Amino acid sequence: MLDPQMRRGLLENCVLAALCRGDSYGYQIVKDLSPKVKISESTLYPILRRLEASGALTVYSAEHNGRLRKIYSVTQSGRKQISEFIADWDEMLEMYEFIKGGIGHE
Amino acid sequence: MNKSEFLYALRRGLAQLPEQEIEKQLAYYSELIDDMVEDGMSEYEATERLGDIDGIVRGVLEDTPLPLLVRTKVKPSGGWSTMNILLLVLGFPIWFPLLITFFALFITFYAVIWVLIICAFIVVLALGITAVALIISFIICLTRSVVSAIMVLGSAIAIAGITVLAYLLAVWMTKALIKGTGSLARGIKSLFIKKERYDYE
């Protein structure tokens, strides 16, 4: 079972990555993530707010069908967060390959 | 339920929070429901999919920082009328010392547990030093009497074994306390979550 703290960090980066593909809004983000990542609408919102507080993304309002939608956009800081995450995991992946290779030899 | 019922129930569940917070949460869920309806769902299907209000409310309140929860729980419903403020001020000599005492007792109790753990590690250290001293003694003893030397070696090994066990115990205690602190913090937070009964269909 994935450690909750770790899971939260992973989800944050997933959301940022989704926004790298283009500015998006709540419902669309959930739809984009859903096939690969298990996330509910209620889980997404606190993540969005935390990312906004840390400066990883910005929000603006756009008009759509006569109502206002909140659109989220990734910032430079957010992109930096993703590349740091990827670098950390590349290192982790090497160790994972080593461990997996070790099990084969009995 | 339909959209307005959902939003109303959500508002009631989050009633404790400041108005700005509540508005933000409601705006988010309102937008979600609108988008889902545009996608082809009915309002009932949309609220079904969002899940139960209790779960959402609990999630939001648990995520709220403690100082905000304390402030809003302590605030009397109806706001700070003159009467409420007067009672608060007059009662100060009563509730303030009680509050201070409670905090002092709590911090003392918590500190005592940590001190016990530090003592446990000191015991481990003492045992370790004893084991080392006995080994040195064994080496010295070898030059005089092999039999006595073997006895000393035996004690050294026994003490070393106890040191390892004591160390494992101390580490386990530390981990248990750290975990316990987490649960305690969550428990304290839930004390400040106002339990509103929100009835909805």
Short mmCIF file of C-alpha atoms in Angstrom, two decimals:
data_model
loop_
_atom_site.label_atom_id
_atom_site.label_comp_id
_atom_site.label_asym_id
_atom_site.label_seq_id
_atom_site.Cartn_x
_atom_site.Cartn_y
_atom_site.Cartn_z
CA MET A 1 0.00 0.00 0.00
CA LEU A 2 1.30 3.37 -1.01
CA ASP A 3 2.30 5.67 1.84
CA PRO A 4 -0.30 8.51 1.98
CA GLN A 5 2.34 11.21 2.08
CA MET A 6 4.05 9.73 -0.94
CA ARG A 7 0.76 9.30 -2.74
CA ARG A 8 -0.08 12.95 -2.19
CA GLY A 9 3.28 14.03 -3.62
CA LEU A 10 2.79 11.80 -6.65
CA LEU A 11 -0.71 13.14 -7.27
CA GLU A 12 0.56 16.72 -7.08
CA ASN A 13 3.08 16.00 -9.79
CA CYS A 14 0.46 14.20 -11.87
CA VAL A 15 -1.75 17.28 -11.72
CA LEU A 16 1.15 19.55 -12.68
CA ALA A 17 2.04 17.24 -15.56
CA ALA A 18 -1.56 17.34 -16.78
CA LEU A 19 -1.36 21.14 -16.77
CA CYS A 20 1.92 21.06 -18.71
CA ARG A 21 -0.10 19.71 -21.60
CA GLY A 22 -2.22 22.87 -21.44
CA ASP A 23 -4.22 25.06 -19.07
CA SER A 24 -7.20 23.18 -17.72
CA TYR A 25 -10.08 23.21 -15.26
CA GLY A 26 -11.19 20.91 -12.42
CA TYR A 27 -13.45 18.47 -14.21
CA GLN A 28 -11.18 18.21 -17.25
CA ILE A 29 -8.16 17.48 -15.06
CA VAL A 30 -9.97 14.60 -13.38
CA LYS A 31 -11.02 13.23 -16.77
CA ASP A 32 -7.46 13.49 -18.14
CA LEU A 33 -5.94 11.77 -15.13
CA SER A 34 -8.63 9.12 -14.64
CA PRO A 35 -7.54 6.36 -17.00
CA LYS A 36 -4.04 6.20 -15.50
CA VAL A 37 -4.42 7.73 -12.05
CA LYS A 38 -7.01 7.07 -9.35
CA ILE A 39 -8.19 10.50 -8.18
CA SER A 40 -11.58 11.79 -7.07
CA GLU A 41 -12.93 15.30 -7.52
CA SER A 42 -12.76 15.85 -3.77
CA THR A 43 -9.13 14.77 -3.63
CA LEU A 44 -8.20 17.08 -6.50
CA TYR A 45 -9.34 20.35 -4.97
CA PRO A 46 -7.04 20.40 -1.90
CA ILE A 47 -4.17 19.45 -4.22
CA LEU A 48 -4.94 22.37 -6.54
CA ARG A 49 -5.09 24.76 -3.60
CA ARG A 50 -1.82 23.53 -2.16
CA LEU A 51 -0.10 23.88 -5.53
CA GLU A 52 -1.48 27.37 -5.88
CA ALA A 53 -0.25 28.29 -2.38
CA SER A 54 3.24 27.00 -3.19
CA GLY A 55 3.30 28.93 -6.48
CA ALA A 56 3.40 25.88 -8.71
CA LEU A 57 0.31 27.04 -10.55
CA THR A 58 -1.86 30.12 -11.04
CA VAL A 59 -5.61 30.51 -11.44
CA TYR A 60 -7.68 32.75 -13.64
CA SER A 61 -11.35 32.92 -14.51
CA ALA A 62 -12.69 32.39 -18.00
CA GLU A 63 -16.23 32.73 -19.24
CA HIS A 64 -17.92 29.62 -20.52
CA ASN A 65 -21.59 29.29 -21.46
CA GLY A 66 -22.55 32.26 -19.35
CA ARG A 67 -20.76 31.14 -16.21
CA LEU A 68 -17.27 31.62 -14.85
CA ARG A 69 -14.79 28.75 -14.86
CA LYS A 70 -11.60 28.59 -12.84
CA ILE A 71 -8.71 27.76 -15.15
CA TYR A 72 -5.42 26.50 -13.74
CA SER A 73 -2.07 27.15 -15.37
CA VAL A 74 1.33 25.69 -14.48
CA THR A 75 4.13 28.13 -13.61
CA GLN A 76 7.91 28.01 -14.09
CA SER A 77 8.18 26.92 -10.48
CA GLY A 78 5.71 24.11 -11.15
CA ARG A 79 7.68 22.87 -14.15
CA LYS A 80 10.83 22.92 -12.02
CA GLN A 81 9.05 20.81 -9.40
CA ILE A 82 8.24 18.20 -12.03
CA SER A 83 11.79 17.98 -13.39
CA GLU A 84 13.15 17.59 -9.86
CA PHE A 85 10.63 14.81 -9.26
CA ILE A 86 11.65 13.04 -12.47
CA ALA A 87 15.35 13.31 -11.58
CA ASP A 88 14.69 11.79 -8.14
CA TRP A 89 12.77 8.93 -9.66
CA ASP A 90 15.31 8.21 -12.38
CA GLU A 91 17.71 7.51 -9.56
CA MET A 92 15.10 5.41 -7.77
CA LEU A 93 14.41 3.49 -10.97
CA GLU A 94 18.04 2.41 -11.25
CA MET A 95 17.88 0.98 -7.77
CA TYR A 96 14.56 -0.68 -8.57
CA GLU A 97 16.07 -2.39 -11.61
CA PHE A 98 18.95 -3.60 -9.47
CA ILE A 99 16.61 -4.99 -6.81
CA LYS A 100 14.39 -6.65 -9.38
CA GLY A 101 17.43 -8.15 -11.08
CA GLY A 102 18.57 -9.53 -7.73
CA ILE A 103 15.43 -11.61 -7.19
CA GLY A 104 16.08 -13.57 -10.40
CA HIS A 105 19.22 -15.16 -8.96
CA GLU A 106 18.22 -17.85 -6.47
CA MET B 1 -30.05 14.84 -4.80
CA ASN B 2 -30.03 17.80 -7.12
CA LYS B 3 -27.42 20.54 -7.34
CA SER B 4 -28.93 23.01 -4.87
CA GLU B 5 -29.64 20.31 -2.29
CA PHE B 6 -26.05 19.13 -2.57
CA LEU B 7 -24.63 22.64 -2.21
CA TYR B 8 -26.95 23.39 0.70
CA ALA B 9 -25.91 20.24 2.54
CA LEU B 10 -22.26 20.99 1.85
CA ARG B 11 -22.68 24.53 3.17
CA ARG B 12 -24.25 23.21 6.37
CA GLY B 13 -21.45 20.70 6.86
CA LEU B 14 -18.81 23.38 6.42
CA ALA B 15 -20.73 25.99 8.45
CA GLN B 16 -17.93 26.24 10.97
CA LEU B 17 -15.48 27.65 8.42
CA PRO B 18 -15.14 31.33 7.50
CA GLU B 19 -17.52 32.49 4.78
CA GLN B 20 -14.73 32.98 2.23
CA GLU B 21 -13.62 29.36 2.61
CA ILE B 22 -17.16 28.07 2.27
CA GLU B 23 -17.71 30.14 -0.87
CA LYS B 24 -14.54 28.76 -2.48
CA GLN B 25 -15.53 25.15 -1.79
CA LEU B 26 -19.07 25.70 -3.04
CA ALA B 27 -17.79 27.43 -6.18
CA TYR B 28 -15.55 24.46 -6.94
CA TYR B 29 -18.31 21.89 -6.55
CA SER B 30 -20.85 24.06 -8.33
CA GLU B 31 -18.50 24.33 -11.30
CA LEU B 32 -17.90 20.58 -11.23
CA ILE B 33 -21.60 19.79 -11.28
CA ASP B 34 -22.19 22.23 -14.13
CA ASP B 35 -19.39 20.62 -16.14
CA MET B 36 -20.69 17.12 -15.49
CA VAL B 37 -24.20 18.16 -16.55
CA GLU B 38 -22.75 19.67 -19.72
CA ASP B 39 -21.02 16.35 -20.28
CA GLY B 40 -24.39 14.64 -20.34
CA MET B 41 -25.06 13.62 -16.74
CA SER B 42 -28.13 14.61 -14.79
CA GLU B 43 -27.71 16.60 -11.56
CA TYR B 44 -28.62 13.47 -9.62
CA GLU B 45 -25.96 11.42 -11.38
CA ALA B 46 -23.41 14.17 -10.84
CA THR B 47 -24.00 14.40 -7.08
CA GLU B 48 -24.00 10.60 -6.87
CA ARG B 49 -20.60 10.54 -8.47
CA LEU B 50 -19.18 13.23 -6.22
CA GLY B 51 -19.80 10.97 -3.28
CA ASP B 52 -21.28 11.50 0.13
CA ILE B 53 -21.26 14.92 1.76
CA ASP B 54 -19.98 13.55 5.07
CA GLY B 55 -16.84 12.28 3.41
CA ILE B 56 -16.20 15.56 1.60
CA VAL B 57 -16.82 17.65 4.71
CA ARG B 58 -14.57 15.46 6.84
CA GLY B 59 -11.82 15.73 4.23
CA VAL B 60 -12.05 19.51 4.08
CA LEU B 61 -12.11 19.99 7.86
CA GLU B 62 -9.24 17.59 8.47
CA ASP B 63 -7.20 19.49 5.93
CA THR B 64 -7.94 22.79 7.65
CA PRO B 65 -5.13 24.03 9.88
CA LEU B 66 -5.77 23.66 13.60
CA PRO B 67 -5.60 27.36 14.61
CA LEU B 68 -8.46 28.15 12.21
CA LEU B 69 -10.50 25.27 13.56
CA VAL B 70 -9.94 26.36 17.15
CA ARG B 71 -10.92 29.92 16.37
CA THR B 72 -14.10 28.97 14.60
CA LYS B 73 -15.17 26.29 17.08
CA VAL B 74 -14.75 28.60 20.06
CA LYS B 75 -16.72 31.34 18.31
CA PRO B 76 -20.27 31.30 19.70
CA SER B 77 -23.00 30.73 17.14
CA GLY B 78 -24.56 34.09 16.56
CA GLY B 79 -21.25 35.84 16.71
CA TRP B 80 -19.68 38.03 19.33
CA SER B 81 -22.58 39.91 20.83
CA THR B 82 -21.97 42.25 23.75
CA MET B 83 -23.39 39.66 26.15
CA ASN B 84 -21.03 36.97 24.89
CA ILE B 85 -18.00 39.22 25.18
CA LEU B 86 -19.06 40.31 28.68
CA LEU B 87 -19.42 36.71 29.85
CA LEU B 88 -16.05 35.86 28.34
CA VAL B 89 -14.31 38.72 30.13
CA LEU B 90 -16.04 38.14 33.47
CA GLY B 91 -15.32 34.44 33.35
CA PHE B 92 -11.65 35.05 32.56
CA PRO B 93 -10.35 34.31 36.10
CA ILE B 94 -12.11 30.95 35.86
CA TRP B 95 -11.49 29.60 32.39
CA PHE B 96 -8.02 31.02 31.85
CA PRO B 97 -6.27 29.29 34.81
CA LEU B 98 -8.09 26.07 33.90
CA LEU B 99 -6.88 26.34 30.33
CA ILE B 100 -3.30 27.03 31.40
CA THR B 101 -3.37 24.13 33.85
CA PHE B 102 -4.71 21.79 31.21
CA PHE B 103 -1.98 22.77 28.77
CA ALA B 104 0.73 22.52 31.43
CA LEU B 105 -0.41 19.05 32.47
CA PHE B 106 -0.62 17.89 28.90
CA ILE B 107 2.84 19.16 27.96
CA THR B 108 4.33 17.71 31.16
CA PHE B 109 2.82 14.31 30.50
CA TYR B 110 4.10 14.31 26.95
CA ALA B 111 7.57 15.47 28.02
CA VAL B 112 7.76 12.72 30.65
CA ILE B 113 7.24 10.08 28.00
CA TRP B 114 10.08 11.49 25.92
CA VAL B 115 12.32 11.62 28.99
CA LEU B 116 11.57 7.95 29.65
CA ILE B 117 12.69 7.13 26.14
CA ILE B 118 15.90 9.13 26.59
CA CYS B 119 16.49 7.16 29.81
CA ALA B 120 15.99 3.94 27.88
CA PHE B 121 18.75 4.95 25.47
CA ILE B 122 21.01 5.93 28.36
CA VAL B 123 20.51 2.45 29.80
CA VAL B 124 21.45 0.99 26.43
CA LEU B 125 24.59 3.11 26.43
CA ALA B 126 25.47 1.99 29.97
CA LEU B 127 25.00 -1.65 29.05
CA GLY B 128 27.14 -1.19 25.96
CA ILE B 129 29.96 0.35 27.96
CA THR B 130 29.74 -2.50 30.46
CA ALA B 131 30.03 -5.04 27.67
CA VAL B 132 33.12 -3.30 26.28
CA ALA B 133 34.66 -3.07 29.77
CA LEU B 134 34.09 -6.78 30.29
CA ILE B 135 35.77 -7.61 26.98
CA ILE B 136 38.82 -5.57 28.00
CA SER B 137 38.73 -7.34 31.34
CA PHE B 138 38.62 -10.69 29.53
CA ILE B 139 41.75 -9.84 27.57
CA ILE B 140 43.55 -8.81 30.75
CA CYS B 141 42.30 -11.94 32.54
CA LEU B 142 43.73 -14.19 29.82
CA THR B 143 47.22 -13.34 31.05
CA ARG B 144 46.38 -14.66 34.53
CA SER B 145 43.76 -17.36 34.59
CA VAL B 146 42.12 -18.83 31.50
CA VAL B 147 39.18 -20.14 33.52
CA SER B 148 38.36 -16.73 34.99
CA ALA B 149 38.89 -15.24 31.55
CA ILE B 150 36.29 -17.53 30.03
CA MET B 151 33.81 -16.61 32.77
CA VAL B 152 34.39 -12.93 32.07
CA LEU B 153 33.97 -13.51 28.36
CA GLY B 154 30.70 -15.25 29.03
CA SER B 155 29.41 -12.28 30.98
CA ALA B 156 30.60 -9.92 28.27
CA ILE B 157 28.64 -11.82 25.61
CA ALA B 158 25.55 -11.96 27.82
CA ILE B 159 25.65 -8.22 28.51
CA ALA B 160 26.23 -7.52 24.81
CA GLY B 161 23.13 -9.54 24.00
CA ILE B 162 21.06 -7.64 26.54
CA THR B 163 22.39 -4.37 25.10
CA VAL B 164 21.10 -5.28 21.66
CA LEU B 165 17.68 -6.25 23.03
CA ALA B 166 17.46 -3.07 25.11
CA TYR B 167 18.38 -1.03 22.04
CA LEU B 168 15.68 -2.68 19.95
CA LEU B 169 13.18 -1.98 22.72
CA ALA B 170 14.17 1.68 22.95
CA VAL B 171 13.87 2.09 19.17
CA TRP B 172 10.46 0.43 19.20
CA MET B 173 9.31 2.79 21.99
CA THR B 174 10.49 5.79 19.99
CA LYS B 175 8.61 4.68 16.88
CA ALA B 176 5.47 3.99 18.91
CA LEU B 177 5.59 7.46 20.44
CA ILE B 178 6.07 9.15 17.08
CA LYS B 179 3.11 7.28 15.66
CA GLY B 180 1.11 7.98 18.79
CA THR B 181 1.86 11.69 18.47
CA GLY B 182 0.35 11.66 14.99
CA SER B 183 -2.84 10.02 16.19
CA LEU B 184 -2.95 12.40 19.14
CA ALA B 185 -2.66 15.42 16.86
CA ARG B 186 -5.51 14.14 14.71
CA GLY B 187 -7.57 13.44 17.80
CA ILE B 188 -7.04 16.98 19.07
CA LYS B 189 -8.03 18.37 15.68
CA SER B 190 -11.26 16.42 15.65
CA LEU B 191 -12.12 17.94 19.04
CA PHE B 192 -12.42 21.27 17.28
CA ILE B 193 -14.59 20.10 14.44
CA LYS B 194 -18.14 21.19 15.09
CA LYS B 195 -20.50 18.33 14.68
CA GLU B 196 -23.45 19.65 12.72
CA ARG B 197 -26.26 17.32 11.86
CA TYR B 198 -26.98 17.88 8.22
CA ASP B 199 -30.17 16.26 7.06
CA TYR B 200 -30.69 15.76 3.40
CA GLU B 201 -32.62 13.36 1.23
#
